[in-house]
Every structure is written in structure tokens, then in C-alpha cells.
Tab-separated table of C-alpha atoms in Angstrom:
chain	number	residue	atom	x	y	z
Y	1	MET	CA	131.065	100.296	105.409
Y	2	LYS	CA	128.538	101.016	108.126
Y	3	ARG	CA	124.948	100.552	107.142
Y	4	SER	CA	122.875	103.661	107.689
Y	5	ALA	CA	119.840	103.473	109.930
Y	6	SER	CA	116.428	103.105	108.360
Y	7	PRO	CA	114.566	106.371	107.875
Y	8	VAL	CA	112.277	107.330	110.705
Y	9	ILE	CA	108.737	108.315	109.878
Y	10	LEU	CA	106.389	110.481	111.921
Y	11	LEU	CA	102.712	110.148	111.049
Y	12	ARG	CA	100.725	113.352	111.570
Y	13	ALA	CA	97.029	113.736	110.881
Y	14	SER	CA	96.283	116.898	108.945
Y	15	GLU	CA	94.579	119.494	111.170
Y	16	HIS	CA	92.826	121.087	108.200
Y	17	LEU	CA	91.137	117.916	106.880
Y	18	SER	CA	88.839	116.663	109.626
Y	19	GLY	CA	87.591	113.145	108.767
Y	20	SER	CA	89.708	113.119	105.622
Y	21	PRO	CA	91.019	109.726	104.493
Y	22	VAL	CA	94.449	111.255	103.902
Y	23	SER	CA	97.290	111.543	106.388
Y	24	THR	CA	100.716	112.996	105.789
Y	25	LEU	CA	103.966	111.089	106.058
Y	26	THR	CA	106.681	113.402	107.374
Y	27	PRO	CA	110.322	112.309	107.701
Y	28	THR	CA	111.848	113.362	110.990
Y	29	SER	CA	114.833	112.738	113.190
Y	30	GLU	CA	115.560	109.643	115.279
Y	31	SER	CA	114.457	111.477	118.409
Y	32	SER	CA	110.841	111.423	117.234
Y	33	HIS	CA	108.318	109.215	118.928
Y	34	THR	CA	107.547	106.960	115.937
Y	35	THR	CA	110.016	104.264	114.908
Y	36	LEU	CA	109.766	101.252	112.630
Y	37	ARG	CA	111.720	98.062	113.220
Y	38	ARG	CA	112.651	97.758	109.582
Y	39	SER	CA	112.012	99.577	106.386
Y	40	LYS	CA	108.788	98.509	104.695
Y	41	ARG	CA	106.336	100.060	102.306
Y	42	ILE	CA	103.236	101.146	104.229
Y	43	LYS	CA	99.760	102.400	103.594
Y	44	VAL	CA	98.171	104.903	105.937
Y	45	GLU	CA	94.435	105.364	106.047
Y	46	SER	CA	92.473	107.713	108.239
Y	47	GLY	CA	88.738	107.384	108.507
Y	48	PRO	CA	86.064	109.442	110.276
Y	49	SER	CA	86.279	108.998	114.019
Y	50	GLU	CA	85.516	110.887	117.166
Y	51	PRO	CA	88.505	112.789	118.591
Y	52	ARG	CA	89.734	111.516	121.943
Y	53	ASP	CA	92.170	113.515	124.119
Y	54	ASP	CA	92.940	115.862	121.224
Y	55	ALA	CA	94.186	112.949	119.106
Y	56	ARG	CA	92.833	111.529	115.892
Y	57	SER	CA	92.555	107.727	115.322
Y	58	LEU	CA	94.624	106.271	112.498
Y	59	LEU	CA	94.334	102.890	110.807
Y	60	VAL	CA	97.719	101.686	109.607
Y	61	LYS	CA	98.224	98.741	107.265
Y	62	PHE	CA	101.628	97.326	106.438
Y	63	GLU	CA	102.301	95.485	103.239
Y	64	GLY	CA	104.734	92.566	103.411
Y	65	LEU	CA	105.120	92.787	107.182
Y	66	GLU	CA	103.423	90.242	109.459
Y	67	GLU	CA	103.689	92.091	112.763
Y	68	THR	CA	105.171	95.494	113.579
Y	69	THR	CA	105.029	97.766	116.587
Y	70	LEU	CA	104.319	101.352	115.681
Y	71	GLN	CA	104.242	104.374	117.949
Y	72	VAL	CA	102.312	107.343	116.591
Y	73	ALA	CA	102.458	110.934	117.818
Y	74	VAL	CA	99.484	113.021	116.731
Y	75	ASP	CA	99.569	116.821	117.149
Y	76	ALA	CA	96.488	118.432	118.600
Y	77	PRO	CA	95.103	121.005	116.139
Y	78	ALA	CA	94.714	123.853	118.613
Y	79	THR	CA	97.287	123.610	121.393
Y	80	GLY	CA	100.179	122.206	119.388
Y	81	THR	CA	101.009	119.730	122.130
Y	82	SER	CA	101.499	116.074	121.334
Y	83	LYS	CA	100.639	112.931	123.165
Y	84	ARG	CA	102.110	109.517	122.638
Y	85	LYS	CA	99.612	106.799	121.828
Y	86	PRO	CA	100.225	103.291	123.147
Y	87	ALA	CA	102.010	100.830	120.897
Y	88	THR	CA	99.719	99.218	118.316
Y	89	ARG	CA	100.220	95.684	117.000
Y	90	VAL	CA	99.235	95.276	113.406
Y	91	LYS	CA	98.765	91.825	111.889
Y	92	ARG	CA	98.292	90.970	108.272
Y	93	GLU	CA	94.863	89.655	107.497
Y	94	GLY	CA	94.396	86.248	105.878
Y	95	THR	CA	97.702	84.800	107.067
Y	96	THR	CA	96.196	82.074	109.283
Y	97	SER	CA	95.999	78.683	107.587
Y	98	PRO	CA	93.583	75.910	108.598
Y	99	LYS	CA	95.007	73.312	110.967
Y	100	LYS	CA	95.826	70.007	109.359
Y	101	GLN	CA	94.659	66.865	111.080
Y	102	LYS	CA	97.460	64.893	112.675
Y	103	PRO	CA	97.795	61.360	111.305
Y	104	ILE	CA	96.681	58.597	113.655
Y	105	LYS	CA	99.655	56.890	115.255
Y	106	GLN	CA	99.858	53.288	114.129
Y	107	ALA	CA	102.638	51.740	116.219
Y	108	LEU	CA	104.940	52.288	119.185
Y	109	GLU	CA	108.607	52.988	118.602
Y	110	THR	CA	109.450	50.463	121.327
Y	111	PRO	CA	106.961	47.564	121.553
Y	112	HIS	CA	105.363	46.862	124.924
Y	113	PRO	CA	106.597	43.633	126.557
Y	114	THR	CA	104.283	40.643	126.181
Y	115	PRO	CA	102.436	40.085	129.495
Y	116	ALA	CA	102.978	36.813	131.318
Y	117	ARG	CA	100.200	34.209	131.024
Y	118	TRP	CA	98.121	36.487	128.791
Y	119	SER	CA	97.076	33.598	126.533
Y	120	GLU	CA	95.715	31.645	129.515
Y	121	ALA	CA	93.589	34.614	130.538
Y	122	TYR	CA	92.473	35.224	126.956
Y	123	ASN	CA	91.387	31.612	126.451
Y	124	ALA	CA	89.577	31.599	129.791
Y	125	ILE	CA	87.610	34.692	128.759
Y	126	LYS	CA	86.737	33.067	125.418
Y	127	GLU	CA	85.491	29.974	127.231
Y	128	MET	CA	83.289	32.056	129.541
Y	129	ARG	CA	81.984	34.161	126.665
Y	130	SER	CA	81.021	31.060	124.687
Y	131	ARG	CA	78.373	30.333	127.346
Y	132	ILE	CA	77.048	33.892	127.696
Y	133	VAL	CA	75.080	35.997	125.227
Y	134	ALA	CA	75.939	39.662	125.806
Y	135	PRO	CA	74.158	42.722	124.379
Y	136	VAL	CA	77.049	43.341	122.001
Y	137	ASP	CA	76.414	39.936	120.409
Y	138	THR	CA	72.857	40.741	119.345
Y	139	MET	CA	72.741	44.548	119.204
Y	140	GLY	CA	76.322	45.612	118.516
Y	141	CYS	CA	77.299	48.143	115.862
Y	142	ASN	CA	78.091	45.409	113.345
Y	143	ARG	CA	74.410	44.390	113.345
Y	144	ALA	CA	73.188	47.596	111.705
Y	145	GLN	CA	74.373	46.514	108.250
Y	146	LEU	CA	72.228	43.374	108.311
Y	147	GLU	CA	69.096	45.439	107.623
Y	148	GLU	CA	70.536	46.883	104.402
Y	149	THR	CA	70.767	45.215	101.006
Y	150	ILE	CA	73.078	47.583	99.108
Y	151	PRO	CA	76.764	47.210	100.135
Y	152	GLN	CA	77.287	50.964	100.084
Y	153	ASN	CA	74.396	51.456	102.512
Y	154	GLN	CA	75.618	48.588	104.686
Y	155	ARG	CA	78.928	50.354	105.191
Y	156	PHE	CA	77.216	53.665	105.904
Y	157	ALA	CA	74.810	52.055	108.403
Y	158	THR	CA	77.809	50.613	110.266
Y	159	LEU	CA	79.397	54.054	110.447
Y	160	ILE	CA	76.176	55.687	111.687
Y	161	SER	CA	75.762	53.018	114.350
Y	162	LEU	CA	79.306	53.608	115.580
Y	163	MET	CA	78.788	57.371	115.683
Y	164	LEU	CA	75.663	56.932	117.799
Y	165	SER	CA	77.254	54.375	120.149
Y	166	SER	CA	79.544	56.796	121.967
Y	167	GLN	CA	78.716	56.652	125.723
Y	168	THR	CA	75.476	54.837	124.906
Y	169	LYS	CA	74.430	51.266	125.639
Y	170	ASP	CA	74.110	48.854	122.735
Y	171	GLU	CA	70.399	48.397	123.307
Y	172	VAL	CA	69.738	52.137	123.001
Y	173	THR	CA	71.990	52.510	119.969
Y	174	PHE	CA	70.372	49.586	118.166
Y	175	ALA	CA	66.890	51.016	118.708
Y	176	ALA	CA	67.978	54.496	117.569
Y	177	VAL	CA	69.463	53.139	114.338
Y	178	GLY	CA	66.172	51.367	113.596
Y	179	LYS	CA	64.138	54.517	114.230
Y	180	LEU	CA	66.466	56.603	112.094
Y	181	ARG	CA	66.184	54.111	109.242
Y	182	GLU	CA	62.402	54.348	109.320
Y	183	ALA	CA	62.455	58.144	109.626
Y	184	VAL	CA	64.502	58.621	106.423
Y	185	GLY	CA	62.514	56.247	104.249
Y	186	GLY	CA	63.465	52.679	105.182
Y	187	SER	CA	67.144	52.649	104.246
Y	188	LEU	CA	70.213	54.388	105.649
Y	189	SER	CA	71.986	56.028	102.736
Y	190	VAL	CA	74.186	59.091	102.429
Y	191	ASP	CA	71.703	60.856	100.155
Y	192	ALA	CA	68.802	60.173	102.528
Y	193	LEU	CA	70.685	61.700	105.472
Y	194	VAL	CA	71.759	64.722	103.416
Y	195	ARG	CA	68.133	65.432	102.471
Y	196	ALA	CA	66.730	64.784	105.950
Y	197	ASP	CA	65.909	67.721	108.217
Y	198	ASP	CA	67.789	68.055	111.474
Y	199	SER	CA	64.551	67.706	113.419
Y	200	VAL	CA	63.827	64.332	111.767
Y	201	ILE	CA	67.231	62.992	112.784
Y	202	SER	CA	66.984	64.427	116.288
Y	203	ASP	CA	63.574	62.891	116.924
Y	204	ALA	CA	64.870	59.477	115.873
Y	205	ILE	CA	68.073	59.464	117.950
Y	206	CYS	CA	66.909	61.475	120.977
Y	207	LYS	CA	67.481	58.514	123.323
Y	208	VAL	CA	71.245	58.316	122.749
Y	209	ALA	CA	73.733	60.380	124.713
Y	210	PHE	CA	74.580	63.825	123.293
Y	211	TRP	CA	71.919	63.475	120.608
Y	212	ARG	CA	71.956	67.171	119.649
Y	213	ARG	CA	75.660	67.128	118.916
Y	214	LYS	CA	75.415	63.774	117.150
Y	215	THR	CA	72.668	65.172	114.923
Y	216	GLN	CA	75.092	67.838	113.712
Y	217	TYR	CA	77.880	65.298	113.288
Y	218	ILE	CA	75.696	62.962	111.220
Y	219	LYS	CA	74.543	65.747	108.905
Y	220	GLN	CA	78.068	67.106	108.433
Y	221	ALA	CA	79.575	63.648	107.928
Y	222	ALA	CA	76.930	62.713	105.351
Y	223	GLN	CA	77.616	65.927	103.433
Y	224	ARG	CA	81.371	65.261	103.509
Y	225	LEU	CA	80.867	61.724	102.228
Y	226	CYS	CA	78.668	63.072	99.438
Y	227	ASP	CA	81.129	65.798	98.429
Y	228	ASP	CA	84.500	64.121	98.922
Y	229	PHE	CA	84.058	60.330	98.952
Y	230	ASP	CA	81.460	59.605	96.255
Y	231	SER	CA	78.786	58.933	98.915
Y	232	ASP	CA	80.669	55.967	100.348
Y	233	VAL	CA	82.620	55.239	103.533
Y	234	PRO	CA	86.377	55.887	103.109
Y	235	LYS	CA	88.866	53.036	103.447
Y	236	THR	CA	91.595	54.607	105.595
Y	237	VAL	CA	91.780	55.493	109.286
Y	238	ASP	CA	92.894	59.077	108.676
Y	239	GLU	CA	90.066	59.754	106.219
Y	240	LEU	CA	87.490	58.321	108.600
Y	241	CYS	CA	88.857	60.378	111.499
Y	242	SER	CA	88.566	63.500	109.352
Y	243	LEU	CA	84.773	63.126	109.528
Y	244	PRO	CA	82.998	65.038	112.333
Y	245	GLY	CA	82.306	62.869	115.371
Y	246	VAL	CA	84.532	59.949	114.312
Y	247	GLY	CA	87.497	58.898	116.460
Y	248	PRO	CA	90.150	56.169	116.169
Y	249	LYS	CA	88.050	53.492	117.917
Y	250	MET	CA	85.166	54.034	115.499
Y	251	ALA	CA	87.525	54.162	112.517
Y	252	PHE	CA	89.228	50.832	113.261
Y	253	LEU	CA	85.936	49.067	113.999
Y	254	CYS	CA	84.329	50.537	110.882
Y	255	LEU	CA	87.160	49.289	108.670
Y	256	GLN	CA	86.894	45.827	110.221
Y	257	ASP	CA	83.101	45.545	109.908
Y	258	ALA	CA	82.455	47.568	106.745
Y	259	TRP	CA	85.515	46.821	104.614
Y	260	LYS	CA	86.946	43.694	106.347
Y	261	LEU	CA	90.262	45.522	106.753
Y	262	ASN	CA	92.342	44.577	109.789
Y	263	VAL	CA	94.551	47.608	110.407
Y	264	GLY	CA	94.211	48.092	114.176
Y	265	ILE	CA	92.270	47.376	117.369
Y	266	GLY	CA	89.138	49.251	118.322
Y	267	VAL	CA	89.573	50.076	122.014
Y	268	ASP	CA	86.626	51.353	124.036
Y	269	VAL	CA	86.125	51.771	127.783
Y	270	HIS	CA	85.552	48.032	128.321
Y	271	VAL	CA	88.785	46.984	126.595
Y	272	HIS	CA	90.675	49.781	128.336
Y	273	ARG	CA	89.321	48.839	131.786
Y	274	ILE	CA	89.665	45.052	131.519
Y	275	THR	CA	93.187	44.930	130.085
Y	276	ASN	CA	94.355	47.239	132.869
Y	277	ARG	CA	92.637	45.070	135.490
Y	278	LEU	CA	94.455	42.083	134.039
Y	279	GLY	CA	97.771	43.890	134.429
Y	280	TRP	CA	98.597	43.781	130.731
Y	281	HIS	CA	99.999	47.336	130.748
Y	282	LYS	CA	103.128	48.328	132.668
Y	283	PRO	CA	102.653	51.073	133.718
Y	284	PRO	CA	98.843	51.228	133.485
Y	285	THR	CA	97.591	53.171	130.487
Y	286	LYS	CA	95.784	56.480	130.958
Y	287	ASN	CA	93.470	56.437	127.928
Y	288	PRO	CA	92.167	54.070	125.227
Y	289	GLU	CA	94.715	55.274	122.665
Y	290	GLU	CA	97.627	54.227	124.875
Y	291	THR	CA	95.883	50.900	125.433
Y	292	ARG	CA	95.458	50.382	121.691
Y	293	LEU	CA	99.101	51.038	120.878
Y	294	ASN	CA	100.274	48.703	123.646
Y	295	LEU	CA	97.957	45.882	122.566
Y	296	GLN	CA	98.830	46.227	118.892
Y	297	SER	CA	102.540	45.920	119.693
Y	298	TRP	CA	102.334	42.379	121.123
Y	299	LEU	CA	98.874	40.834	120.553
Y	300	PRO	CA	98.909	38.454	117.543
Y	301	LEU	CA	97.470	40.116	114.437
Y	302	GLU	CA	94.793	37.477	113.897
Y	303	LEU	CA	93.227	38.359	117.268
Y	304	HIS	CA	92.869	42.080	116.528
Y	305	PRO	CA	89.403	41.878	114.910
Y	306	GLU	CA	87.815	39.779	117.678
Y	307	ILE	CA	89.230	41.217	120.895
Y	308	ASN	CA	86.847	44.179	121.008
Y	309	ALA	CA	83.602	42.173	120.943
Y	310	LEU	CA	85.139	39.535	123.212
Y	311	LEU	CA	86.095	41.965	125.983
Y	312	VAL	CA	83.066	44.230	125.544
Y	313	GLY	CA	80.724	41.284	126.157
Y	314	PHE	CA	82.885	40.186	129.082
Y	315	GLY	CA	82.685	43.690	130.524
Y	316	GLN	CA	78.910	43.854	130.035
Y	317	THR	CA	78.217	40.604	131.857
Y	318	ILE	CA	81.007	39.674	134.310
Y	319	CYS	CA	83.799	42.244	134.616
Y	320	LEU	CA	81.422	45.115	135.315
Y	321	PRO	CA	82.674	48.682	135.838
Y	322	VAL	CA	81.214	48.727	139.371
Y	323	GLY	CA	80.866	45.546	141.415
Y	324	PRO	CA	82.628	43.076	139.081
Y	325	ARG	CA	81.437	39.488	139.545
Y	326	CYS	CA	84.826	38.097	140.432
Y	327	ASP	CA	83.306	35.129	142.295
Y	328	THR	CA	81.870	33.811	139.010
Y	329	CYS	CA	84.981	34.568	136.946
Y	330	LYS	CA	87.541	31.913	136.046
Y	331	LEU	CA	90.349	34.471	136.218
Y	332	ASN	CA	90.191	34.755	140.016
Y	333	ASP	CA	92.617	31.842	140.512
Y	334	GLY	CA	95.713	33.943	139.861
Y	335	LEU	CA	95.211	35.099	136.277
Y	336	CYS	CA	93.726	38.454	137.313
Y	337	PRO	CA	95.682	40.542	139.853
Y	338	SER	CA	92.580	42.705	140.446
Y	339	ALA	CA	90.282	39.807	141.413
Y	340	ARG	CA	88.279	40.300	144.602
Y	341	LYS	CA	88.070	37.396	146.987
Y	342	GLY	CA	84.859	36.270	148.682
Y	343	THR	CA	81.207	36.282	147.696
Y	344	THR	CA	79.546	39.386	146.375
Y	345	THR	CA	76.280	40.018	148.211
Y	346	ARG	CA	73.640	42.502	147.186
Y	347	VAL	CA	71.098	43.561	149.752
Y	348	LYS	CA	67.690	44.716	148.570
Y	349	THR	CA	66.458	47.393	150.902
Y	350	GLY	CA	62.837	48.063	151.702
Y	351	LYS	CA	61.847	44.380	151.785
Y	352	ALA	CA	62.096	43.564	155.494
Y	353	VAL	CA	59.794	40.817	156.627
Y	354	VAL	CA	58.691	41.159	160.242
Y	355	ALA	CA	57.491	38.080	162.095
Y	356	ALA	CA	56.181	38.400	165.610
Y	357	ALA	CA	56.564	35.440	167.893
Y	358	ARG	CA	55.632	35.474	171.530
Y	359	LYS	CA	57.371	33.070	173.856
Y	360	ALA	CA	58.176	34.245	177.337
Y	361	GLY	CA	57.755	37.880	176.449
Y	362	PRO	CA	57.270	40.184	173.466
Y	363	GLU	CA	59.954	39.501	170.857
Y	364	VAL	CA	60.292	40.728	167.270
Y	365	GLU	CA	62.377	38.906	164.673
Y	366	ILE	CA	63.404	40.776	161.531
Y	367	ALA	CA	64.618	38.899	158.439
Y	368	ILE	CA	66.099	40.678	155.405
Y	369	GLU	CA	65.825	39.038	152.021
Y	370	THR	CA	69.153	39.047	150.229
Y	371	GLU	CA	70.242	38.112	146.773
Y	372	THR	CA	73.656	36.503	146.520
Y	373	VAL	CA	75.537	36.313	143.298
Y	374	ASP	CA	77.798	33.336	143.915
Y	375	SER	CA	77.082	31.127	140.930
Y	376	VAL	CA	76.819	31.538	137.180
Y	377	ARG	CA	73.276	31.922	135.960
Y	378	ASP	CA	71.628	29.699	133.411
Y	379	PRO	CA	73.875	29.874	130.323
Y	380	SER	CA	70.833	30.128	128.126
Y	381	SER	CA	69.867	33.506	129.593
Y	382	PRO	CA	72.130	36.578	129.245
Y	383	LEU	CA	73.438	38.232	132.371
Y	384	SER	CA	72.075	41.640	133.244
Y	385	ASP	CA	74.236	44.626	132.369
Y	386	ALA	CA	72.905	46.664	135.283
């Protein structure tokens, strides 16, 4: 048996009830201008509106139908002519659901091959770092908890320090954490940050990068911890990354420093840059997350907690982003494919010394003072990060 076509409905606004909330539903033939894709129960509402081109505006709501195209022909009250209105898309309200956070990827499906001679390079970096005190060693994010006495506040101070450290030097972050602690009463706690005004937080952290945005993140994160985590730092990567302003690098480092949980490697720009310079990624990775997954697939688990501080200090003192000090690095004998040969020379401009000496005729000799960086400085003094 052939299924009969759905009834066709023509919606006409009553010409006698101007501004009336009632419109008539009139069945008509298939040749009419208004068609529905499928039969559904509908509500038609007409509210007061200004007439435009002898047509009256109609608000149509469909029950049980997410999206339907409806063409409406409205008769003009005087002339009797009709005009076709453009197709109207109607969407049900309240159907959009909040996006769920994607879980943080923990491992590669196919592990990255172990780089050749990686352990030699790693041990050479450890030996160099043992003689150099870098900013991360004295002012890193793990130092913030040392000023707190309550374990719960120690964990929260570590999280705050990590949130402030994004694109900010360790020295600036360390000072901002100290100022924020004083501004909220001498101790970094969730309750203290919830009660603090935005202006108090902003004044304390105004030296860090993106301090306005970080002020919002800190306030929102503190409120979330208060409401959902009993005013304590959560113990999983996904829960930490659900907090505003917290990414995977911060989450892994926070779990290592706050909870002593070794579940992954915290990869920042230093780790990302140095491991690519060493040729440990084939092909080179494009972002820190790719670097993390590669490293976690082959680096021994016991080295995961220490590699971040090791390479960050190495990147702050020797393997600089611009002008790396390859001549002082022990990896330039074949362990680092990116090593630059020769002596790095820095010329200080504006310090020309002119000495005039007269022999047979007038002669001017110009000497330029230069500073060469061709030897390791005194191990007792940290190298400059500039």
C-alpha cells in the first residue's frame, strides 16, 4: 500500500485581528507555497509587529523537531495578493549541551624509537648541570611550597606558582608568588584567594606575563577547588586540566611536586627546544605535547620527574634560545647535531677607545673592546640567562 503524503499546511495571518496573537491554520493543496518535510505538531504564535511589504511577521515554534524549513505565504489584507517569504530555519532552544573536556593523551600507540647515544648526552648534561646553579634551582615552581606549613596550602602554592609561570621567567614568578602571599594575609590558601578582591591579586602579580588573564584564572580556579575538590588540589591530570589556566605541563609538574605522583613528563619550551636540537625526535616535534608523548614512550620512568628541571636549567644557562653557548658545551663533540663550531664572540658597541699616535704623519688607531665567551665561568657563580 502506498503511503499518502503528509498534509500540507498554509499559514495565513487573520486580516481582521491586527496584532492578535492568533493565526489560522488552513489545510490546502500540495500546490501551495508552504510545505513541511514531515508531519509534526506545531505551535504558531503571532505577536505585534510592523507590517513590511503587506506581510505580517509570524513566529513559528515546532515541538519535537530540531530543524525544519518552512515557507509561509501571507495574504495582504487589502489587495489579496500574496508574496512568498524566504525560507526560515527554526531551531529548538536548549538543545546545545556543554562541551566535555577531552582526556589528556597518556601514551603513543606506536612508541618512538630510542635515540642513539641519548644516555651519553643525558649524562653529559647532568655533569654540566652539577657545576652550574640555574634560576630554576633556586626560584623554580617547586620552591613556592617551602614557605607554607600546611600540606594543603603547600600543594595550592605549587599550583599557583605554575599558573603564574607561563611565559614568565622564574625570577619574576618567584617574586610574584611572594607578593601574592603577603597580599592575602601571609599564606596561600584556597579560601584566602576566594575572598581576595581581583584588584589585590592583580596588584601582586602585575609583573608576570598576561597578569589580567591570570588574575581571572586564579580566582576561577580557587572557586572551583572550593566547590568541587574540598579546597584541595586534585590528584589526576584530567581534573587539574579542567581548571581554568592549567595545561598538561602544569598538571604533570604539579602532581610530581605536590603529590609526588610520577604519571608523565612536564614539557615546556626548554625541554621542547633542547630535545629537538639533540635530534631525539624523528621527525622533529611541532609542539610540547608531541615532545612529551615521544619522550614518555622511550625515556626510563625513573628519569621522568627530573628531566624537566635538568633541561630547563641547561636551557637557561648554556643551550640558550638565541646564541647557544656551544663552545662551552660538552655535547659539541658529536653528541649534538645542532652544535655550532667556533668561538662565540659578542661585541659591545658604543665603547670604542680612540688612541692618537703621531709618527710620520697623523694616524688614528681605533680599538674595540670585545667580550668573548670561550670558557666556562666560575662554577660558583650562575651563568646569566640574558
